[in-house]
Tab-separated table of N, CA and C in Angstrom:
chain	number	residue	atom	x	y	z
F	1	MET	N	-76.310	19.358	179.259
F	1	MET	CA	-77.467	18.629	179.904
F	1	MET	C	-78.234	19.566	180.769
F	2	PHE	N	-79.576	19.431	180.650
F	2	PHE	CA	-80.547	20.144	181.417
F	2	PHE	C	-80.945	19.274	182.686
F	3	THR	N	-80.602	19.593	183.858
F	3	THR	CA	-80.955	18.769	185.142
F	3	THR	C	-81.487	19.726	186.176
F	4	GLY	N	-82.257	19.185	187.025
F	4	GLY	CA	-82.735	19.897	188.193
F	4	GLY	C	-83.988	20.734	187.865
F	5	SER	N	-84.703	21.415	188.817
F	5	SER	CA	-85.822	22.272	188.563
F	5	SER	C	-85.707	23.516	189.427
F	6	SER	N	-86.445	24.414	188.912
F	6	SER	CA	-86.521	25.741	189.642
F	6	SER	C	-87.796	26.589	189.312
F	7	THR	N	-88.192	27.429	190.370
F	7	THR	CA	-89.401	28.159	189.989
F	7	THR	C	-88.978	29.533	189.793
F	8	HIS	N	-89.752	30.229	188.741
F	8	HIS	CA	-89.379	31.494	188.330
F	8	HIS	C	-90.604	32.232	188.011
F	9	SER	N	-90.664	33.554	188.166
F	9	SER	CA	-91.795	34.389	187.744
F	9	SER	C	-91.876	34.640	186.324
F	10	ILE	N	-93.040	34.837	185.797
F	10	ILE	CA	-93.277	35.293	184.541
F	10	ILE	C	-93.796	36.715	184.624
F	11	ASP	N	-93.012	37.652	184.004
F	11	ASP	CA	-93.494	39.111	184.107
F	11	ASP	C	-94.620	39.317	183.170
F	12	ALA	N	-95.197	40.589	183.369
F	12	ALA	CA	-96.369	40.925	182.638
F	12	ALA	C	-96.333	40.857	181.121
F	13	LYS	N	-95.100	40.932	180.581
F	13	LYS	CA	-94.885	40.897	179.253
F	13	LYS	C	-94.795	39.393	178.714
F	14	GLY	N	-94.687	38.488	179.670
F	14	GLY	CA	-94.543	37.115	179.235
F	14	GLY	C	-93.018	36.610	179.253
F	15	ARG	N	-92.197	37.398	179.993
F	15	ARG	CA	-90.733	36.952	179.891
F	15	ARG	C	-90.412	36.038	181.099
F	16	LEU	N	-89.741	35.143	180.823
F	16	LEU	CA	-89.231	34.107	181.775
F	16	LEU	C	-87.761	33.985	182.009
F	17	ALA	N	-87.166	34.147	183.118
F	17	ALA	CA	-85.674	34.051	183.332
F	17	ALA	C	-85.405	32.535	183.201
F	18	ILE	N	-84.270	32.310	182.494
F	18	ILE	CA	-83.703	30.971	182.355
F	18	ILE	C	-82.624	30.901	183.292
F	19	PRO	N	-82.487	29.941	184.251
F	19	PRO	CA	-81.576	29.721	185.371
F	19	PRO	C	-80.091	29.574	184.724
F	20	ALA	N	-79.114	30.076	185.562
F	20	ALA	CA	-77.794	30.033	185.093
F	20	ALA	C	-77.273	28.632	184.602
F	21	GLY	N	-77.562	27.598	185.296
F	21	GLY	CA	-77.215	26.288	184.871
F	21	GLY	C	-77.735	25.894	183.535
F	22	PHE	N	-78.936	26.241	183.266
F	22	PHE	CA	-79.504	25.943	181.859
F	22	PHE	C	-78.821	26.815	180.831
F	23	ARG	N	-78.556	28.075	181.180
F	23	ARG	CA	-77.792	28.912	180.316
F	23	ARG	C	-76.408	28.424	179.903
F	24	ASP	N	-75.808	27.858	181.052
F	24	ASP	CA	-74.558	27.346	180.879
F	24	ASP	C	-74.581	26.072	179.918
F	25	ALA	N	-75.595	25.255	180.015
F	25	ALA	CA	-75.725	24.088	179.145
F	25	ALA	C	-75.994	24.529	177.697
F	26	LEU	N	-76.695	25.641	177.537
F	26	LEU	CA	-76.805	26.308	176.139
F	26	LEU	C	-75.435	26.737	175.625
F	27	SER	N	-74.667	27.422	176.447
F	27	SER	CA	-73.507	28.061	175.880
F	27	SER	C	-72.503	27.016	175.377
F	28	VAL	N	-72.654	25.738	175.690
F	28	VAL	CA	-71.746	24.651	175.105
F	28	VAL	C	-71.870	24.593	173.632
F	29	SER	N	-73.189	24.923	173.050
F	29	SER	CA	-73.300	24.859	171.603
F	29	SER	C	-72.968	26.173	171.055
F	30	GLY	N	-72.801	27.248	171.750
F	30	GLY	CA	-72.480	28.614	171.300
F	30	GLY	C	-73.642	29.226	170.655
F	31	ASP	N	-74.857	28.773	170.863
F	31	ASP	CA	-76.103	29.300	170.342
F	31	ASP	C	-77.122	29.523	171.467
F	32	ASP	N	-77.524	30.768	171.765
F	32	ASP	CA	-78.411	30.986	172.830
F	32	ASP	C	-79.848	30.998	172.529
F	33	ARG	N	-80.186	30.514	171.350
F	33	ARG	CA	-81.595	30.488	170.857
F	33	ARG	C	-82.155	29.111	171.343
F	34	LEU	N	-83.518	29.255	171.863
F	34	LEU	CA	-84.223	27.996	172.203
F	34	LEU	C	-85.493	27.990	171.251
F	35	ILE	N	-85.887	26.641	171.148
F	35	ILE	CA	-87.190	26.419	170.447
F	35	ILE	C	-88.162	26.001	171.453
F	36	LEU	N	-89.253	26.743	171.539
F	36	LEU	CA	-90.329	26.441	172.482
F	36	LEU	C	-91.424	25.835	171.819
F	37	THR	N	-92.038	24.720	172.295
F	37	THR	CA	-93.285	24.214	171.634
F	37	THR	C	-93.979	23.325	172.568
F	38	THR	N	-94.944	22.707	172.107
F	38	THR	CA	-95.860	21.752	172.817
F	38	THR	C	-95.483	20.383	172.350
F	39	LEU	N	-95.632	19.322	173.174
F	39	LEU	CA	-95.549	17.981	172.644
F	39	LEU	C	-96.792	17.566	172.052
F	40	PRO	N	-96.777	16.759	170.967
F	40	PRO	CA	-97.915	16.290	170.282
F	40	PRO	C	-99.010	15.575	171.243
F	41	ASN	N	-98.606	15.079	172.337
F	41	ASN	CA	-99.521	14.392	173.113
F	41	ASN	C	-99.927	15.173	174.510
F	42	ALA	N	-99.488	16.505	174.659
F	42	ALA	CA	-99.630	17.131	175.807
F	42	ALA	C	-99.505	18.676	175.556
F	43	ASP	N	-100.607	19.468	175.870
F	43	ASP	CA	-100.566	20.837	175.848
F	43	ASP	C	-100.513	21.483	177.201
F	44	HIS	N	-100.475	20.773	178.290
F	44	HIS	CA	-100.343	21.327	179.671
F	44	HIS	C	-98.942	21.733	180.090
F	45	TYR	N	-97.955	21.688	179.275
F	45	TYR	CA	-96.611	22.133	179.614
F	45	TYR	C	-95.929	22.422	178.260
F	46	LEU	N	-94.899	23.108	178.354
F	46	LEU	CA	-94.132	23.453	177.116
F	46	LEU	C	-92.748	22.750	177.192
F	47	VAL	N	-92.149	22.499	176.037
F	47	VAL	CA	-90.770	21.937	175.968
F	47	VAL	C	-89.867	22.903	175.299
F	48	CYS	N	-88.749	22.989	175.695
F	48	CYS	CA	-87.828	24.024	175.269
F	48	CYS	C	-86.457	23.331	174.836
F	49	TYR	N	-86.121	23.387	173.517
F	49	TYR	CA	-84.891	22.660	173.011
F	49	TYR	C	-83.924	23.701	172.557
F	50	PRO	N	-82.676	23.362	172.779
F	50	PRO	CA	-81.605	24.151	172.115
F	50	PRO	C	-81.772	24.028	170.565
F	51	VAL	N	-81.357	24.947	169.889
F	51	VAL	CA	-81.581	25.011	168.346
F	51	VAL	C	-80.807	23.657	167.812
F	52	GLU	N	-79.730	23.358	168.193
F	52	GLU	CA	-79.054	22.185	167.559
F	52	GLU	C	-79.839	20.878	167.860
F	53	ASP	N	-80.301	20.744	169.080
F	53	ASP	CA	-81.082	19.496	169.263
F	53	ASP	C	-82.349	19.577	168.552
F	54	TRP	N	-83.012	20.709	168.484
F	54	TRP	CA	-84.205	20.827	167.685
F	54	TRP	C	-84.012	20.433	166.270
F	55	ARG	N	-82.910	20.922	165.702
F	55	ARG	CA	-82.605	20.438	164.205
F	55	ARG	C	-82.423	18.970	164.069
F	56	ASN	N	-81.686	18.350	165.119
F	56	ASN	CA	-81.512	16.973	165.015
F	56	ASN	C	-82.937	16.117	165.004
F	57	LEU	N	-83.700	16.572	165.988
F	57	LEU	CA	-85.112	16.060	166.026
F	57	LEU	C	-85.855	16.243	164.775
F	58	ALA	N	-85.850	17.506	164.347
F	58	ALA	CA	-86.539	17.937	163.059
F	58	ALA	C	-86.092	17.017	161.926
F	59	ASP	N	-84.739	16.808	161.824
F	59	ASP	CA	-84.162	15.895	160.881
F	59	ASP	C	-84.792	14.491	160.877
F	60	LYS	N	-84.946	13.933	162.137
F	60	LYS	CA	-85.456	12.552	162.150
F	60	LYS	C	-86.920	12.599	161.805
F	61	ILE	N	-87.674	13.615	162.170
F	61	ILE	CA	-89.172	13.609	161.819
F	61	ILE	C	-89.220	13.767	160.279
F	62	SER	N	-88.298	14.641	159.668
F	62	SER	CA	-88.420	14.894	158.243
F	62	SER	C	-88.254	13.542	157.379
F	63	ARG	N	-87.602	12.540	158.089
F	63	ARG	CA	-87.358	11.267	157.347
F	63	ARG	C	-88.486	10.369	157.450
F	64	LEU	N	-89.481	10.727	158.157
F	64	LEU	CA	-90.702	9.844	158.386
F	64	LEU	C	-91.697	9.963	157.125
F	65	PRO	N	-92.413	8.979	156.743
F	65	PRO	CA	-93.270	9.005	155.606
F	65	PRO	C	-94.358	10.101	155.707
F	66	GLU	N	-94.240	11.030	154.751
F	66	GLU	CA	-95.072	12.312	154.794
F	66	GLU	C	-96.492	12.052	154.614
F	67	LEU	N	-96.923	11.035	154.104
F	67	LEU	CA	-98.312	10.747	153.687
F	67	LEU	C	-98.904	9.955	154.813
F	68	ASN	N	-98.171	9.587	155.683
F	68	ASN	CA	-98.842	8.870	157.099
F	68	ASN	C	-99.518	9.849	157.866
F	69	PRO	N	-100.855	9.728	158.145
F	69	PRO	CA	-101.630	10.654	158.859
F	69	PRO	C	-101.052	10.929	160.251
F	70	SER	N	-100.382	9.912	160.852
F	70	SER	CA	-99.897	10.194	162.210
F	70	SER	C	-98.672	11.204	162.121
F	71	VAL	N	-97.817	10.980	161.102
F	71	VAL	CA	-96.716	11.889	160.923
F	71	VAL	C	-97.204	13.269	160.595
F	72	GLN	N	-98.325	13.386	159.700
F	72	GLN	CA	-98.867	14.723	159.565
F	72	GLN	C	-99.303	15.300	160.747
F	73	ALA	N	-99.934	14.658	161.636
F	73	ALA	CA	-100.474	15.285	162.996
F	73	ALA	C	-99.326	15.597	163.807
F	74	ILE	N	-98.307	14.813	163.850
F	74	ILE	CA	-97.070	15.139	164.554
F	74	ILE	C	-96.528	16.426	164.113
F	75	LYS	N	-96.330	16.492	162.970
F	75	LYS	CA	-95.663	17.735	162.284
F	75	LYS	C	-96.551	18.954	162.602
F	76	ARG	N	-97.821	18.886	162.390
F	76	ARG	CA	-98.791	19.969	162.582
F	76	ARG	C	-98.681	20.486	164.154
F	77	ARG	N	-98.709	19.455	165.011
F	77	ARG	CA	-98.643	20.001	166.365
F	77	ARG	C	-97.385	20.388	166.886
F	78	PHE	N	-96.276	19.619	166.562
F	78	PHE	CA	-94.957	19.872	167.042
F	78	PHE	C	-94.413	21.143	166.362
F	79	PHE	N	-94.463	21.130	165.114
F	79	PHE	CA	-93.779	22.284	164.346
F	79	PHE	C	-94.740	23.539	164.378
F	80	GLY	N	-96.055	23.303	164.204
F	80	GLY	CA	-97.070	24.379	164.157
F	80	GLY	C	-97.082	25.263	165.462
F	81	ASN	N	-96.710	24.612	166.602
F	81	ASN	CA	-96.560	25.461	167.806
F	81	ASN	C	-95.303	25.921	168.131
F	82	ALA	N	-94.166	25.603	167.405
F	82	ALA	CA	-92.915	25.967	167.642
F	82	ALA	C	-92.639	27.430	167.486
F	83	ASN	N	-91.806	27.938	168.405
F	83	ASN	CA	-91.355	29.384	168.337
F	83	ASN	C	-89.916	29.484	168.704
F	84	GLU	N	-89.181	30.240	167.940
F	84	GLU	CA	-87.739	30.496	168.361
F	84	GLU	C	-87.789	31.629	169.417
F	85	CYS	N	-87.073	31.341	170.474
F	85	CYS	CA	-87.061	32.189	171.603
F	85	CYS	C	-85.641	32.507	171.995
F	86	PRO	N	-84.983	33.611	171.399
F	86	PRO	CA	-83.588	33.898	171.809
F	86	PRO	C	-83.585	34.501	173.319
F	87	LEU	N	-82.554	34.226	173.905
F	87	LEU	CA	-82.276	34.831	175.274
F	87	LEU	C	-81.974	36.273	175.098
F	88	ASP	N	-82.634	37.137	175.903
F	88	ASP	CA	-82.188	38.561	176.016
F	88	ASP	C	-80.994	38.774	176.809
F	89	LYS	N	-80.557	40.017	176.952
F	89	LYS	CA	-79.413	40.371	177.784
F	89	LYS	C	-79.479	39.922	179.181
F	90	GLN	N	-80.674	39.851	179.770
F	90	GLN	CA	-80.992	39.425	181.069
F	90	GLN	C	-81.145	37.942	181.247
F	91	GLY	N	-80.945	37.091	180.162
F	91	GLY	CA	-81.087	35.631	180.247
F	91	GLY	C	-82.481	35.288	180.277
F	92	ARG	N	-83.443	36.068	179.728
F	92	ARG	CA	-84.858	35.797	179.699
F	92	ARG	C	-85.315	35.272	178.236
F	93	ILE	N	-86.340	34.529	178.175
F	93	ILE	CA	-87.041	34.261	176.876
F	93	ILE	C	-88.456	34.945	176.990
F	94	LEU	N	-88.998	35.236	175.854
F	94	LEU	CA	-90.368	35.769	175.737
F	94	LEU	C	-91.180	34.630	175.258
F	95	ILE	N	-92.148	34.238	176.186
F	95	ILE	CA	-93.053	33.068	175.757
F	95	ILE	C	-94.316	33.825	175.125
F	96	PRO	N	-94.504	33.380	173.888
F	96	PRO	CA	-95.641	33.927	173.034
F	96	PRO	C	-96.987	33.725	173.788
F	97	PRO	N	-97.846	34.615	173.819
F	97	PRO	CA	-99.096	34.472	174.463
F	97	PRO	C	-99.900	33.232	174.217
F	98	ARG	N	-99.886	32.752	172.973
F	98	ARG	CA	-100.729	31.465	172.601
F	98	ARG	C	-99.976	30.366	173.360
F	99	LEU	N	-98.641	30.297	173.492
F	99	LEU	CA	-98.144	29.134	174.238
F	99	LEU	C	-98.339	29.276	175.720
F	100	ARG	N	-98.331	30.534	176.280
F	100	ARG	CA	-98.663	30.751	177.693
F	100	ARG	C	-100.024	30.214	177.887
F	101	GLN	N	-100.878	30.608	177.084
F	101	GLN	CA	-102.325	30.195	177.294
F	101	GLN	C	-102.455	28.622	177.180
F	102	LYS	N	-101.819	28.009	176.233
F	102	LYS	CA	-101.979	26.517	176.069
F	102	LYS	C	-101.395	25.837	177.333
F	103	ALA	N	-100.230	26.365	177.876
F	103	ALA	CA	-99.702	25.657	179.076
F	103	ALA	C	-100.333	26.210	180.412
F	104	GLY	N	-101.279	27.192	180.364
F	104	GLY	CA	-101.764	27.712	181.490
F	104	GLY	C	-100.775	28.498	182.392
F	105	LEU	N	-99.809	29.113	181.655
F	105	LEU	CA	-98.721	29.764	182.415
F	105	LEU	C	-99.266	31.204	182.688
F	106	GLU	N	-99.218	31.656	184.000
F	106	GLU	CA	-99.659	32.957	184.398
F	106	GLU	C	-98.474	33.741	185.113
F	107	SER	N	-98.336	33.385	186.358
F	107	SER	CA	-97.259	34.108	187.108
F	107	SER	C	-96.064	33.441	187.504
F	108	LYS	N	-96.244	32.140	187.806
F	108	LYS	CA	-95.166	31.361	188.113
F	108	LYS	C	-94.920	30.167	187.358
F	109	ALA	N	-93.698	29.799	186.975
F	109	ALA	CA	-93.337	28.770	186.064
F	109	ALA	C	-92.249	27.889	186.753
F	110	VAL	N	-92.337	26.633	186.572
F	110	VAL	CA	-91.245	25.653	187.106
F	110	VAL	C	-90.605	25.256	185.836
F	111	LEU	N	-89.291	25.272	185.817
F	111	LEU	CA	-88.452	24.795	184.675
F	111	LEU	C	-87.907	23.439	185.223
F	112	VAL	N	-88.049	22.429	184.453
F	112	VAL	CA	-87.794	21.029	184.833
F	112	VAL	C	-86.731	20.475	183.813
F	113	GLY	N	-85.538	20.165	184.200
F	113	GLY	CA	-84.632	19.530	183.314
F	113	GLY	C	-84.961	18.244	182.753
F	114	ALA	N	-84.709	17.921	181.583
F	114	ALA	CA	-85.100	16.607	181.037
F	114	ALA	C	-83.954	16.184	180.001
F	115	GLN	N	-82.719	16.320	180.445
F	115	GLN	CA	-81.561	16.046	179.771
F	115	GLN	C	-81.276	16.859	178.613
F	116	SER	N	-81.749	16.525	177.358
F	116	SER	CA	-81.380	17.380	176.173
F	116	SER	C	-82.381	18.579	176.010
F	117	TYR	N	-83.392	18.534	176.770
F	117	TYR	CA	-84.314	19.724	176.597
F	117	TYR	C	-84.761	19.988	178.089
F	118	PHE	N	-85.672	21.076	178.282
F	118	PHE	CA	-86.253	21.225	179.527
F	118	PHE	C	-87.747	21.582	179.237
F	119	GLU	N	-88.530	21.420	180.394
F	119	GLU	CA	-89.939	21.542	180.323
F	119	GLU	C	-90.246	22.848	181.111
F	120	VAL	N	-91.384	23.563	180.697
F	120	VAL	CA	-91.918	24.649	181.478
F	120	VAL	C	-93.371	24.522	181.821
F	121	TRP	N	-93.516	24.407	183.111
F	121	TRP	CA	-94.824	24.098	183.752
F	121	TRP	C	-95.396	25.189	184.491
F	122	ASP	N	-96.663	25.341	184.500
F	122	ASP	CA	-97.328	26.253	185.504
F	122	ASP	C	-97.115	25.668	186.931
F	123	GLU	N	-96.811	26.473	187.829
F	123	GLU	CA	-96.341	25.966	189.217
F	123	GLU	C	-97.393	24.936	189.772
F	124	GLU	N	-98.706	25.218	189.582
F	124	GLU	CA	-99.709	24.386	190.212
F	124	GLU	C	-99.855	23.107	189.480
F	125	ARG	N	-99.683	23.126	188.068
F	125	ARG	CA	-99.700	21.945	187.309
F	125	ARG	C	-98.572	21.129	187.708
F	126	TRP	N	-97.382	21.624	187.933
F	126	TRP	CA	-96.229	20.946	188.253
F	126	TRP	C	-96.261	20.114	189.549
F	127	GLU	N	-96.961	20.895	190.467
F	127	GLU	CA	-97.177	20.186	191.846
F	127	GLU	C	-98.085	19.000	191.739
F	128	GLN	N	-99.117	19.126	190.835
F	128	GLN	CA	-100.015	17.927	190.546
F	128	GLN	C	-99.118	16.781	189.820
F	129	GLU	N	-98.404	17.216	188.941
F	129	GLU	CA	-97.514	16.145	188.312
F	129	GLU	C	-96.600	15.496	189.262
F	130	GLU	N	-95.995	16.243	190.101
F	130	GLU	CA	-95.079	15.730	191.172
F	130	GLU	C	-95.957	14.724	192.042
F	131	ARG	N	-97.050	15.028	192.326
F	131	ARG	CA	-97.886	14.081	193.225
F	131	ARG	C	-98.144	12.795	192.411
F	132	ARG	N	-98.478	12.974	190.975
F	132	ARG	CA	-98.766	11.854	190.241
F	132	ARG	C	-97.460	10.974	190.068
F	133	LEU	N	-96.293	11.647	189.928
F	133	LEU	CA	-95.095	10.860	189.846
F	133	LEU	C	-94.714	10.168	191.046
F	134	ALA	N	-95.022	10.756	192.231
F	134	ALA	CA	-94.669	10.104	193.641
F	134	ALA	C	-95.519	8.889	193.734
F	135	ALA	N	-96.814	8.864	193.119
F	135	ALA	CA	-97.587	7.566	193.293
F	135	ALA	C	-97.232	6.520	192.243
F	136	ALA	N	-96.500	6.998	191.200
F	136	ALA	CA	-96.251	6.130	190.015
F	136	ALA	C	-95.050	5.186	190.478
F	137	ASP	N	-94.989	3.885	189.889
F	137	ASP	CA	-93.908	3.001	190.277
F	137	ASP	C	-92.767	3.221	189.182
F	138	ILE	N	-91.972	4.208	189.404
F	138	ILE	CA	-90.976	4.664	188.546
F	138	ILE	C	-89.772	3.609	188.513
F	139	GLY	N	-89.622	3.002	189.618
F	139	GLY	CA	-88.588	2.016	189.649
F	139	GLY	C	-88.963	0.612	188.739
F	140	ALA	N	-90.210	0.372	188.716
F	140	ALA	CA	-90.713	-0.748	187.888
F	140	ALA	C	-90.519	-0.369	186.355
F	141	ALA	N	-90.822	0.804	186.083
F	141	ALA	CA	-90.713	1.370	184.710
F	141	ALA	C	-89.223	1.356	184.196
F	142	MET	N	-88.458	1.801	185.076
F	142	MET	CA	-86.969	1.809	184.788
F	142	MET	C	-86.515	0.282	184.564
F	143	ALA	N	-86.821	-0.584	185.439
F	143	ALA	CA	-86.429	-1.974	185.289
F	143	ALA	C	-86.974	-2.615	183.940
F	144	GLU	N	-88.218	-2.156	183.608
F	144	GLU	CA	-88.806	-2.637	182.374
F	144	GLU	C	-88.005	-2.203	181.210
F	145	LEU	N	-87.499	-0.896	181.276
F	145	LEU	CA	-86.796	-0.302	180.127
F	145	LEU	C	-85.222	-0.760	180.127
F	146	GLY	N	-84.830	-1.456	181.156
F	146	GLY	CA	-83.488	-1.901	181.302
F	146	GLY	C	-82.491	-0.911	181.778
F	147	VAL	N	-83.052	-0.053	182.686
F	147	VAL	CA	-82.187	1.111	183.295
F	147	VAL	C	-81.872	0.719	184.621
C-alpha cells in the first residue's frame, strides 16, 4: 500500500528517486517495475502503478465494450501514455520527456500515496492541489460515499 508523501529532485536525465516505503510496497509483489501514465481526465500529474495492479486494471478495461467511444477515448489516453519504468539499482525511475512535459515536472516532484498506486506531481502544482483540498469539504464527500 502506498501512503504518505515526499518531495524529491528530478535529475537532468529525468530520473526520480522512489522513497524506501514505496519500494517496500513494490517488493511485496516481487516485481520492481512500475507503469507510469496519465489519467484520462487529468494531464497535470502522473500516476504510477505496480505492474500487477496495472494488469488488473487493464483486464477490467479490456472487458468494456470496444466500440463505445468513451471506452476508446479511455484506452487511447490511459494506455497511449503508459510507459514501463523499472527501478534502477539506486531505486530511481526514468520519467520519459513526454510525460515530464505533460505533468510540468522540472526539478522537484512530490510523490503522493494513493493506496494501490501513487501520484507524481510537480511541487508547485501539488501545493495548489493541497490548497484546493484544504478548502474542499472532504468530510461531506466521505459521508456521502459511506466512509
